[in-house]
Coordinates of C-alpha atoms and ligand atoms in Angstrom, one line a residue:
M1 CA 93.4 13.6 -94.1
T2 CA 91.5 10.3 -93.8
V3 CA 87.9 9.9 -94.9
A4 CA 86.9 9.6 -91.2
E5 CA 88.7 12.8 -90.3
L6 CA 87.1 14.6 -93.3
Q7 CA 83.6 13.6 -92.3
R8 CA 84.2 14.5 -88.7
E9 CA 85.7 18.0 -89.3
S10 CA 83.7 19.2 -92.3
P11 CA 80.5 21.1 -91.6
L12 CA 79.1 19.7 -94.8
Q13 CA 76.4 17.0 -94.8
N14 CA 78.4 14.8 -97.2
P15 CA 81.9 16.0 -97.8
L16 CA 82.7 13.0 -100.0
E17 CA 80.1 14.0 -102.5
E18 CA 81.9 17.3 -103.0
G19 CA 84.7 15.3 -104.5
L20 CA 87.0 16.2 -101.6
R21 CA 88.6 12.8 -101.4
V22 CA 90.3 13.1 -104.8
R23 CA 92.4 16.2 -104.0
R24 CA 95.5 16.4 -101.9
K25 CA 96.0 19.2 -99.3
P26 CA 98.2 21.9 -100.6
D27 CA 101.5 22.9 -99.0
P28 CA 101.4 25.5 -96.2
C29 CA 101.5 29.0 -97.8
S30 CA 100.8 32.7 -97.6
L31 CA 98.3 34.1 -100.1
V32 CA 99.2 37.7 -100.9
I33 CA 96.3 39.5 -102.5
F34 CA 97.4 42.6 -104.3
G35 CA 94.3 44.8 -104.8
A36 CA 92.9 43.5 -101.5
S37 CA 90.4 46.4 -101.2
G38 CA 89.0 45.9 -104.7
D39 CA 85.8 44.6 -106.1
L40 CA 87.3 41.2 -107.2
A41 CA 88.8 40.6 -103.7
H42 CA 85.4 41.3 -102.1
R43 CA 83.0 39.6 -104.4
K44 CA 85.0 36.6 -105.5
L45 CA 88.4 35.9 -103.8
M46 CA 87.5 36.1 -100.1
P47 CA 84.2 34.2 -100.5
A48 CA 86.1 31.5 -102.4
L49 CA 88.7 31.3 -99.6
Y50 CA 85.8 31.0 -97.1
A51 CA 84.3 28.2 -99.2
L52 CA 87.6 26.4 -99.2
A53 CA 88.0 26.9 -95.4
F54 CA 84.4 25.7 -94.9
R55 CA 85.4 22.4 -96.6
N56 CA 88.7 22.1 -94.8
L57 CA 90.5 22.4 -98.1
L58 CA 93.0 25.1 -97.1
P59 CA 96.4 24.1 -95.8
E60 CA 96.7 23.7 -92.0
R61 CA 99.3 26.5 -92.0
F62 CA 97.8 29.3 -94.1
A63 CA 97.8 33.1 -94.0
V64 CA 96.2 35.8 -96.1
V65 CA 98.0 39.1 -96.6
G66 CA 96.0 41.9 -98.2
V67 CA 97.9 44.7 -100.0
A68 CA 96.3 47.9 -101.3
R69 CA 96.6 51.6 -101.1
S70 CA 93.7 52.3 -98.7
E71 CA 94.7 52.7 -95.1
A72 CA 93.6 49.9 -92.8
S73 CA 94.8 47.9 -89.8
D74 CA 95.0 44.1 -89.7
A75 CA 91.8 44.0 -87.7
G76 CA 90.1 46.6 -89.9
Y77 CA 90.9 44.5 -93.0
A78 CA 89.7 41.3 -91.4
E79 CA 86.4 43.1 -90.5
D80 CA 86.0 44.3 -94.0
M81 CA 86.6 40.8 -95.4
R82 CA 84.1 39.3 -92.9
K83 CA 81.4 41.5 -94.3
A84 CA 82.4 40.5 -97.9
V85 CA 82.0 36.9 -96.9
Q86 CA 78.7 37.5 -95.2
E87 CA 77.5 39.2 -98.3
H88 CA 78.8 37.1 -101.1
A89 CA 79.7 33.5 -99.8
R90 CA 77.6 30.6 -101.0
D91 CA 77.7 28.9 -97.6
E92 CA 76.1 29.8 -94.3
F93 CA 78.4 32.1 -92.2
R94 CA 80.0 30.1 -89.4
E95 CA 81.9 31.9 -86.7
D96 CA 84.3 29.0 -86.2
V97 CA 85.2 28.7 -89.9
W98 CA 85.7 32.4 -90.1
E99 CA 87.9 32.6 -87.0
R100 CA 90.2 30.0 -88.4
L101 CA 90.5 31.9 -91.7
A102 CA 90.8 35.3 -90.1
A103 CA 93.5 34.2 -87.6
G104 CA 96.2 34.4 -90.2
M105 CA 95.0 37.7 -91.8
R106 CA 97.4 40.6 -92.2
Y107 CA 97.2 43.9 -94.2
V108 CA 99.9 46.1 -95.7
A109 CA 98.8 49.6 -96.9
T110 CA 101.0 50.9 -99.6
D111 CA 101.2 52.3 -103.1
F112 CA 102.8 49.8 -105.4
A113 CA 105.2 52.5 -106.5
D114 CA 106.6 52.6 -102.9
E115 CA 109.6 50.2 -102.5
A116 CA 109.4 50.5 -98.8
G117 CA 105.9 49.0 -98.9
F118 CA 107.3 45.8 -100.5
D119 CA 110.0 45.7 -97.7
R120 CA 107.2 45.9 -95.1
L121 CA 105.3 43.1 -97.0
A122 CA 108.5 41.0 -97.0
A123 CA 108.8 41.5 -93.2
V124 CA 105.2 40.5 -92.6
L125 CA 105.6 37.4 -94.7
N126 CA 108.9 36.5 -92.9
D127 CA 107.1 36.9 -89.6
L128 CA 104.3 34.6 -90.7
D129 CA 106.9 32.0 -91.9
G130 CA 108.4 32.0 -88.5
A131 CA 105.2 32.2 -86.4
Q132 CA 103.1 29.7 -88.5
G133 CA 105.8 27.5 -90.1
I134 CA 104.8 28.4 -93.6
G135 CA 108.2 27.6 -95.0
G136 CA 108.5 30.5 -97.4
N137 CA 105.7 29.4 -99.8
R138 CA 104.0 32.5 -101.4
L139 CA 101.0 32.7 -103.7
C140 CA 100.7 36.2 -105.1
Y141 CA 97.4 37.2 -106.6
L142 CA 97.5 40.2 -108.9
A143 CA 93.9 41.5 -108.5
V144 CA 95.0 44.9 -109.7
P145 CA 94.7 47.0 -112.9
P146 CA 97.2 45.6 -115.5
V147 CA 99.2 48.9 -115.4
A148 CA 100.4 47.8 -111.9
F149 CA 101.6 44.4 -113.1
P150 CA 105.2 45.3 -114.0
T151 CA 105.9 47.2 -110.8
I152 CA 104.6 44.3 -108.6
V153 CA 106.3 41.6 -110.6
D154 CA 109.6 43.3 -110.6
A155 CA 109.4 44.0 -106.8
L156 CA 108.4 40.4 -106.1
G157 CA 111.1 39.0 -108.3
R158 CA 113.8 41.0 -106.5
R159 CA 112.5 39.8 -103.1
R160 CA 112.0 36.1 -103.7
S161 CA 112.1 34.0 -100.5
P162 CA 115.1 31.7 -100.6
D163 CA 112.9 29.0 -99.2
G164 CA 109.7 27.4 -100.6
W165 CA 107.9 28.3 -103.8
T166 CA 106.6 31.6 -105.2
R167 CA 103.7 31.5 -107.6
L168 CA 101.9 34.3 -109.4
I169 CA 98.2 34.5 -110.3
V170 CA 97.6 37.0 -113.1
E171 CA 94.1 38.3 -113.8
K172 CA 92.7 39.4 -117.1
P173 CA 93.0 41.4 -119.2
F174 CA 96.2 39.8 -120.3
G175 CA 97.3 42.5 -122.7
N176 CA 95.2 44.4 -125.2
D177 CA 96.6 42.9 -128.4
L178 CA 99.3 40.4 -129.4
E179 CA 102.2 42.9 -129.0
S180 CA 101.2 43.9 -125.4
A181 CA 100.5 40.3 -124.4
R182 CA 104.0 39.3 -125.7
E183 CA 105.5 42.2 -123.7
L184 CA 103.6 41.0 -120.6
N185 CA 104.8 37.4 -121.2
T186 CA 108.4 38.6 -121.6
M187 CA 108.2 40.8 -118.5
L188 CA 106.8 37.9 -116.4
S189 CA 109.4 35.5 -117.7
E190 CA 112.2 37.8 -116.6
Q191 CA 111.3 37.1 -113.0
F192 CA 109.2 33.9 -113.0
H193 CA 109.3 30.5 -114.7
E194 CA 106.3 29.5 -116.8
D195 CA 105.4 26.9 -114.2
E196 CA 105.1 29.6 -111.6
I197 CA 102.7 31.8 -113.7
F198 CA 99.0 31.1 -113.4
R199 CA 97.0 33.1 -116.0
I200 CA 93.4 33.0 -114.9
D201 CA 90.5 32.5 -117.2
H202 CA 87.7 31.8 -114.7
Y203 CA 85.6 30.0 -117.3
L204 CA 88.1 27.1 -117.0
G205 CA 87.2 26.8 -113.3
K206 CA 83.5 26.3 -114.0
E207 CA 82.4 22.8 -113.3
T208 CA 80.4 22.5 -116.6
V209 CA 83.4 23.6 -118.6
Q210 CA 85.5 20.9 -117.1
N211 CA 82.6 18.5 -117.7
M212 CA 83.2 19.0 -121.4
L213 CA 86.4 17.0 -120.9
A214 CA 84.6 14.4 -118.9
L215 CA 81.8 14.1 -121.4
R216 CA 84.2 13.7 -124.3
F217 CA 86.9 11.6 -122.8
A218 CA 85.3 9.6 -120.1
N219 CA 82.6 8.2 -122.4
G220 CA 83.2 5.9 -125.3
I221 CA 80.2 6.9 -127.3
F222 CA 81.0 10.4 -128.3
E223 CA 84.6 10.4 -129.6
P224 CA 83.9 8.2 -132.7
I225 CA 81.3 10.7 -133.9
W226 CA 83.0 13.9 -132.7
N227 CA 84.2 15.0 -136.1
R228 CA 83.3 16.4 -139.5
Q229 CA 81.7 13.2 -140.7
F230 CA 78.9 13.3 -138.2
I231 CA 78.8 16.9 -136.9
D232 CA 77.1 19.5 -139.1
H233 CA 78.3 22.5 -137.1
V234 CA 78.9 23.7 -133.6
Q235 CA 77.2 26.8 -131.9
I236 CA 78.7 28.5 -128.9
T237 CA 76.7 31.2 -127.1
V238 CA 77.9 33.4 -124.2
A239 CA 75.0 35.7 -123.7
E240 CA 74.5 38.1 -120.8
S241 CA 71.4 40.0 -120.0
M242 CA 73.3 42.6 -117.9
G243 CA 75.0 45.7 -119.3
I244 CA 78.5 46.9 -118.5
E245 CA 77.7 47.4 -114.8
G246 CA 79.6 50.7 -114.4
R247 CA 82.8 49.3 -116.0
A248 CA 83.0 51.8 -118.9
G249 CA 86.6 52.7 -118.1
Y250 CA 87.6 49.1 -118.9
Y251 CA 85.0 48.2 -121.4
E252 CA 85.5 51.1 -123.8
S253 CA 89.0 49.9 -124.6
S254 CA 88.0 46.2 -124.5
G255 CA 84.6 45.6 -126.1
A256 CA 83.1 42.1 -126.4
I257 CA 85.9 40.9 -128.6
R258 CA 88.6 41.4 -125.9
D259 CA 86.3 40.9 -122.9
I260 CA 84.8 37.5 -123.8
F261 CA 85.9 36.3 -127.3
Q262 CA 89.6 36.5 -126.8
N263 CA 89.6 34.4 -123.6
H264 CA 86.4 32.7 -122.4
L265 CA 84.9 31.9 -125.8
L266 CA 88.1 30.7 -127.4
Q267 CA 88.8 28.5 -124.4
L268 CA 85.3 26.9 -124.7
L269 CA 85.9 26.3 -128.4
A270 CA 89.4 24.8 -127.8
L271 CA 88.0 22.3 -125.2
T272 CA 85.2 21.4 -127.7
A273 CA 87.5 20.9 -130.6
M274 CA 90.8 19.6 -129.1
E275 CA 92.1 16.1 -129.7
P276 CA 92.1 13.7 -126.7
P277 CA 95.2 14.4 -124.6
I278 CA 97.4 11.5 -123.7
D279 CA 96.9 12.2 -120.0
F280 CA 95.3 14.9 -117.9
T281 CA 98.5 16.7 -117.1
A282 CA 98.7 20.5 -117.6
E283 CA 101.2 20.2 -120.5
S284 CA 99.2 17.5 -122.3
V285 CA 95.9 19.3 -122.1
R286 CA 97.4 22.7 -123.1
N287 CA 99.4 21.2 -125.9
E288 CA 96.1 20.0 -127.5
K289 CA 94.3 23.2 -126.9
V290 CA 97.0 25.3 -128.4
K291 CA 96.9 23.2 -131.6
V292 CA 93.2 24.1 -132.0
L293 CA 93.9 27.8 -131.5
R294 CA 96.7 27.6 -134.1
A295 CA 94.3 26.0 -136.6
L296 CA 91.6 28.5 -136.0
H297 CA 90.6 31.1 -138.6
T298 CA 87.7 33.1 -139.9
P299 CA 87.0 32.8 -143.7
G300 CA 86.9 36.6 -144.1
P301 CA 85.6 39.9 -142.7
K302 CA 82.0 39.0 -143.6
S303 CA 82.2 36.1 -141.2
V304 CA 82.5 38.4 -138.2
V305 CA 79.7 40.6 -137.1
R306 CA 79.7 43.2 -134.4
G307 CA 77.0 45.0 -132.6
Q308 CA 76.3 47.6 -129.9
Y309 CA 73.1 47.7 -127.8
G310 CA 70.6 50.5 -127.9
R311 CA 67.9 51.2 -125.4
G312 CA 65.4 48.5 -124.5
H313 CA 63.5 47.0 -121.7
V314 CA 64.8 44.5 -119.1
E315 CA 62.2 43.1 -116.7
G316 CA 59.9 45.9 -117.6
E317 CA 62.4 48.7 -116.9
E318 CA 63.8 50.8 -119.6
V319 CA 67.6 50.5 -119.8
P320 CA 69.9 53.0 -121.5
A321 CA 71.7 52.4 -124.7
Y322 CA 75.5 51.6 -124.4
R323 CA 76.3 55.1 -125.6
E324 CA 74.2 56.5 -122.8
E325 CA 76.0 54.5 -120.1
H326 CA 78.0 56.5 -117.6
G327 CA 81.6 57.0 -118.9
V328 CA 80.9 55.9 -122.5
A329 CA 81.6 58.3 -125.3
P330 CA 78.3 59.4 -127.1
D331 CA 79.8 58.3 -130.4
S332 CA 81.5 55.1 -129.1
M333 CA 82.2 52.4 -131.6
T334 CA 82.9 49.8 -129.0
D335 CA 81.3 46.4 -129.7
T336 CA 79.0 44.9 -127.1
Y337 CA 78.1 41.9 -129.3
V338 CA 80.2 39.7 -131.6
A339 CA 79.2 36.8 -133.7
A340 CA 81.6 34.9 -135.9
K341 CA 81.9 31.9 -138.2
L342 CA 85.2 30.1 -137.4
F343 CA 86.9 27.0 -138.9
V344 CA 89.5 24.7 -137.3
D345 CA 91.8 23.6 -140.1
N346 CA 92.6 20.0 -139.3
W347 CA 91.5 16.6 -140.3
R348 CA 88.8 16.3 -137.6
W349 CA 87.1 19.6 -138.3
A350 CA 87.8 20.8 -141.9
D351 CA 84.8 22.6 -143.4
T352 CA 82.8 22.3 -140.1
P353 CA 81.7 25.8 -139.0
F354 CA 81.9 26.8 -135.4
Y355 CA 79.4 29.7 -135.0
V356 CA 80.1 31.7 -131.9
R357 CA 78.3 34.7 -130.5
M358 CA 78.6 36.7 -127.3
G359 CA 77.1 39.9 -126.0
K360 CA 75.9 42.2 -123.3
R361 CA 72.2 43.0 -122.8
L362 CA 71.0 40.0 -124.8
A363 CA 67.6 38.5 -124.0
R364 CA 68.8 36.1 -121.4
R365 CA 71.9 34.9 -119.5
E366 CA 72.9 31.8 -121.2
T367 CA 76.2 30.0 -122.0
T368 CA 75.8 26.9 -124.1
I369 CA 77.7 24.7 -126.4
A370 CA 75.5 23.1 -129.0
I371 CA 76.9 20.2 -131.1
Q372 CA 74.5 19.8 -134.1
F373 CA 74.8 16.4 -135.8
K374 CA 74.0 15.8 -139.4
R375 CA 70.5 14.8 -140.4
A376 CA 69.5 11.2 -140.6
P377 CA 70.3 10.4 -144.3
H378 CA 67.0 8.7 -145.1
P379 CA 64.2 8.6 -142.5
P380 CA 62.0 5.7 -143.7
F381 CA 58.8 7.0 -142.2
E382 CA 56.0 8.3 -144.4
E383 CA 54.0 10.2 -141.8
T384 CA 56.7 12.3 -140.3
S385 CA 56.2 15.9 -139.3
A386 CA 58.9 18.3 -140.3
E387 CA 59.6 19.0 -136.6
G388 CA 60.4 15.3 -136.1
L389 CA 63.1 15.4 -138.7
R390 CA 65.2 17.9 -136.7
P391 CA 68.8 16.8 -136.5
N392 CA 70.2 15.6 -133.1
V393 CA 71.8 18.2 -130.9
L394 CA 74.0 17.6 -127.9
L395 CA 73.7 20.7 -125.7
V396 CA 76.1 21.5 -122.9
H397 CA 74.5 24.0 -120.6
V398 CA 77.4 25.8 -119.1
Q399 CA 75.1 28.2 -117.2
P400 CA 72.5 28.6 -115.8
D401 CA 70.7 25.3 -115.4
E402 CA 74.0 23.5 -115.6
G403 CA 73.8 20.1 -117.3
V404 CA 73.8 18.3 -120.6
S405 CA 70.9 17.3 -122.9
L406 CA 70.6 15.4 -126.0
E407 CA 67.8 16.2 -128.5
I408 CA 66.5 13.2 -130.2
G409 CA 63.5 12.3 -132.4
A410 CA 60.9 10.1 -130.6
K411 CA 57.6 8.6 -131.6
V412 CA 54.5 10.3 -130.4
P413 CA 52.2 7.7 -128.7
G414 CA 49.3 6.7 -130.8
Q415 CA 48.5 5.5 -134.3
G416 CA 50.8 6.3 -137.1
M417 CA 54.5 7.3 -136.9
T418 CA 54.6 10.9 -135.9
I419 CA 58.0 11.9 -134.7
R420 CA 58.8 14.8 -132.3
S421 CA 61.9 16.2 -130.8
V422 CA 62.4 15.4 -127.1
H423 CA 65.3 15.9 -124.7
M424 CA 67.3 13.4 -122.6
D425 CA 68.5 15.6 -119.8
F426 CA 71.2 15.5 -117.1
H427 CA 70.8 18.3 -114.6
Y428 CA 73.6 18.9 -112.1
G429 CA 71.1 20.2 -109.5
G430 CA 68.9 17.0 -109.7
T431 CA 71.8 14.5 -109.9
F432 CA 74.3 15.8 -107.3
R433 CA 73.2 17.0 -103.9
T434 CA 76.2 19.3 -103.6
G435 CA 75.9 23.0 -104.7
M436 CA 78.1 24.1 -107.6
P437 CA 81.4 25.5 -106.5
E438 CA 82.5 28.9 -107.7
A439 CA 85.2 28.9 -110.4
Y440 CA 87.6 30.8 -108.1
E441 CA 87.5 28.1 -105.4
R442 CA 88.8 25.5 -107.8
L443 CA 91.3 27.8 -109.4
I444 CA 92.8 29.2 -106.2
L445 CA 93.2 25.7 -104.8
D446 CA 94.8 24.5 -108.0
C447 CA 97.4 27.3 -107.7
M448 CA 98.2 26.2 -104.1
I449 CA 98.7 22.6 -105.4
G450 CA 100.7 23.8 -108.4
D451 CA 98.3 22.4 -111.0
Q452 CA 98.3 24.5 -114.2
T453 CA 95.8 22.4 -116.2
L454 CA 93.1 25.0 -115.9
F455 CA 95.3 28.0 -116.6
T456 CA 96.2 29.5 -119.9
R457 CA 99.8 29.0 -121.1
A458 CA 101.8 31.8 -122.7
D459 CA 101.5 30.4 -126.2
E460 CA 97.7 29.9 -125.9
I461 CA 97.3 33.6 -125.0
E462 CA 99.4 34.6 -128.0
E463 CA 97.4 32.5 -130.4
Q464 CA 94.2 33.9 -129.0
W465 CA 95.4 37.5 -129.6
L466 CA 96.7 36.7 -133.1
L467 CA 93.1 35.9 -134.2
V468 CA 91.6 38.9 -132.3
D469 CA 94.2 41.2 -133.9
A470 CA 93.2 40.0 -137.4
I471 CA 89.5 40.6 -136.7
V472 CA 90.1 44.0 -135.2
A473 CA 92.3 45.0 -138.1
A474 CA 89.5 44.1 -140.5
W475 CA 87.1 46.2 -138.5
K476 CA 89.1 49.3 -139.2
R477 CA 87.9 49.2 -142.8
D478 CA 84.2 49.8 -142.1
K479 CA 82.0 51.7 -139.7
P480 CA 78.7 49.9 -138.8
S481 CA 75.8 52.0 -137.8
F482 CA 75.6 51.6 -134.0
P483 CA 73.4 50.9 -132.1
N484 CA 72.2 48.0 -134.1
Y485 CA 70.3 45.9 -131.6
A486 CA 67.9 46.7 -128.8
A487 CA 68.6 45.7 -125.3
E488 CA 67.0 42.4 -124.4
S489 CA 67.0 41.2 -128.0
W490 CA 69.1 38.4 -129.5
G491 CA 71.5 40.8 -131.3
P492 CA 71.6 42.6 -134.6
P493 CA 70.0 41.1 -137.8
S494 CA 73.5 40.7 -139.3
G495 CA 74.2 38.1 -136.5
H496 CA 71.3 36.0 -137.8
D497 CA 72.2 36.6 -141.4
L498 CA 75.6 35.0 -140.7
L499 CA 73.9 31.6 -140.3
R500 CA 71.0 32.2 -142.6
R501 CA 73.4 32.6 -145.5
D502 CA 74.6 29.0 -144.8
G503 CA 71.0 27.7 -144.6
R504 CA 71.2 27.5 -140.8
A505 CA 69.9 29.3 -137.8
W506 CA 70.9 30.0 -134.2
R507 CA 69.2 27.6 -131.9
S508 CA 65.8 29.1 -130.9
H509 CA 65.5 30.3 -127.3
Ligands
NDP628 P1 89.2 47.5 -108.4 O1 89.4 48.8 -109.1 O2 87.9 47.4 -107.7 O3 90.4 47.3 -107.4 C1 91.7 47.6 -107.7 C2 92.6 47.3 -106.5 O4 93.9 47.6 -106.8 C3 92.2 48.1 -105.2 O5 92.5 47.3 -104.1 C4 93.2 49.2 -105.3 O6 93.6 49.8 -104.0 C5 94.5 48.5 -105.8 N1 95.4 49.4 -106.5 C6 95.3 49.9 -107.7 N2 96.4 50.7 -107.9 C7 97.2 50.6 -106.8 C8 98.4 51.2 -106.5 N3 99.1 52.0 -107.3 N4 98.9 50.9 -105.3 C9 98.3 50.1 -104.5 N5 97.1 49.5 -104.7 C10 96.5 49.8 -105.9 O7 89.5 46.4 -109.5 P2 88.8 44.9 -109.5 O8 89.0 44.3 -108.2 O9 87.5 45.0 -110.2 O10 89.8 44.2 -110.6 C11 91.1 43.9 -110.3 C12 91.7 43.1 -111.5 O11 90.9 41.9 -111.7 C13 91.7 43.9 -112.8 O12 92.8 43.5 -113.6 C14 90.4 43.4 -113.5 O13 90.4 43.5 -114.9 C15 90.4 41.9 -113.0 N6 89.1 41.3 -113.0 C16 88.1 41.8 -112.2 C17 86.9 41.2 -112.2 C18 85.8 41.6 -111.3 O14 84.7 40.9 -111.3 N7 86.0 42.7 -110.6 C19 86.6 40.0 -113.1 C20 87.7 39.6 -113.9 C21 88.9 40.2 -113.9 P3 92.8 51.0 -103.4 O15 91.4 50.9 -103.8 O16 93.0 50.8 -101.9 O17 93.4 52.2 -103.9
BG6_629 C1 84.3 38.6 -117.1 C2 84.0 39.7 -118.0 O1 85.6 38.0 -117.5 O2 83.3 37.6 -117.3 C3 82.6 40.3 -117.7 O3 85.0 40.8 -117.8 C4 81.6 39.2 -117.8 O4 82.3 41.3 -118.6 C5 82.0 38.0 -116.9 O5 80.4 39.7 -117.3 C6 81.1 36.9 -117.1 O6 81.4 35.8 -116.2 P1 80.3 34.8 -115.7 O7 81.1 33.9 -114.9 O8 79.3 35.6 -115.0 O9 79.7 34.2 -117.0

């Protein structure tokens, strides 16, 4: 599409500012959403497809086929999806955009255990190939509970279209430990090649997470000081103020360690610590990330702290303790908070702690990566307040208030030489007029294009589990007294002690 065509056809004020010119249009394809009646499909996937349609980023020849157990007609499914878009999309609802998207919408009601359902699905896809010239390309999204993965993967593998490509998007959780993740990888590899498997970690689709790569590798000033010589330590926080939002069934067997640490947090750490890739291809980027994951370790059980929230107040309302949430065992030992000190054993990072923490019902929603540099060795000023001597910190605000800020010491105007910490800020909102895309928009489009850079490779997943398994094994030896932090606090005292022992503290809030 030419720039003129893009400007003419897009309902956006300024489509070029949304970075549309740099991406090629994907091949024609059918997107099959397994789990089409579920929460993820309603809240994230369909709104993301609408956002892509809104920006003319979908292929010209494109169809969505929903598959789930609930009975519905094609028209009923499309109506349900229209409501989902009206409720959750980030753009205004435009009838013309919706009509274009809904035109290719089909629905197949079946239990995944029913082979005949897959035959009906194959027939629908073949019809669409013929009617719309889709050419046999299929993108299959597994938005279903993991127990359903093997049945679907096997059925799809046996019914591959002889024409075009077939790709598989696999949602989290990807296994529950190293063994189950390996089994899942083996099962997938029996039917699909690694370059056809897209394991989603939606944090990698966030603009600010990708900006970590831009910050590090598109600027000459950071890399020379991005190492143990200049950096004192790194802090990564993934804090949520919400609780488990009715997901006890899943969360009881997951906890913060599997829900956030194993995937989102370790990916943030890998992007922060990785070596510069030789190019921005999927293999180069993932080769560097996996090296970090392989080099990662905790010095011992005392370096990992877990917590579980008790009652507290959120915006003036009392909220229940984790053990009082619907579906949670009254003596549950599930972790809703984890903090850890990690080391990356390589030349760049040896002896540089990476302190990480994540939790539900913490005081505020905040995901940040803070790179704390070493103190100035000898500030030559006499009249310097202690505050002014604070070390420099580069703060990547992943969310909310997306941006980057650098904390520096500056002279307070007036007589004398009083130094105070100030921030040099870059805010996405103030700099770019475009809104922030949802992670799923970027990720679905990447799958259509066949770009795996922002997806987790099999070996990365296995390295992530190796570390989690070691931590969970150590936890079996003790039984902390839960709950150990109040909702809307910053976690248990032991989480603060982790840094205090090293003469450091979590960044203040
Ligand atoms: P839901 O329980 O809301 O939806 C599950 C979907 O799978 C429904 O459409 C359901 O159909 C369908 N389904 C389940 N079993 C069968 C079966 N045997 N035959 C046919 N259809 C079946 O789950 P979510 O949408 O919340 O999550 C889906 C996946 O995405 C999970 O793996 C989850 O961990 C992951 N995920 C979800 C997130 C979210 O925000 N929701 C975030 C990150 C990951 P029906 O209802 O018609 O029976
Ligand atoms: C999901 C977790 O992967 O990420 C949820 O399962 C968590 O528990 C969510 O709330 C956080 O995502 P985001 O994009 O809101 O930070």
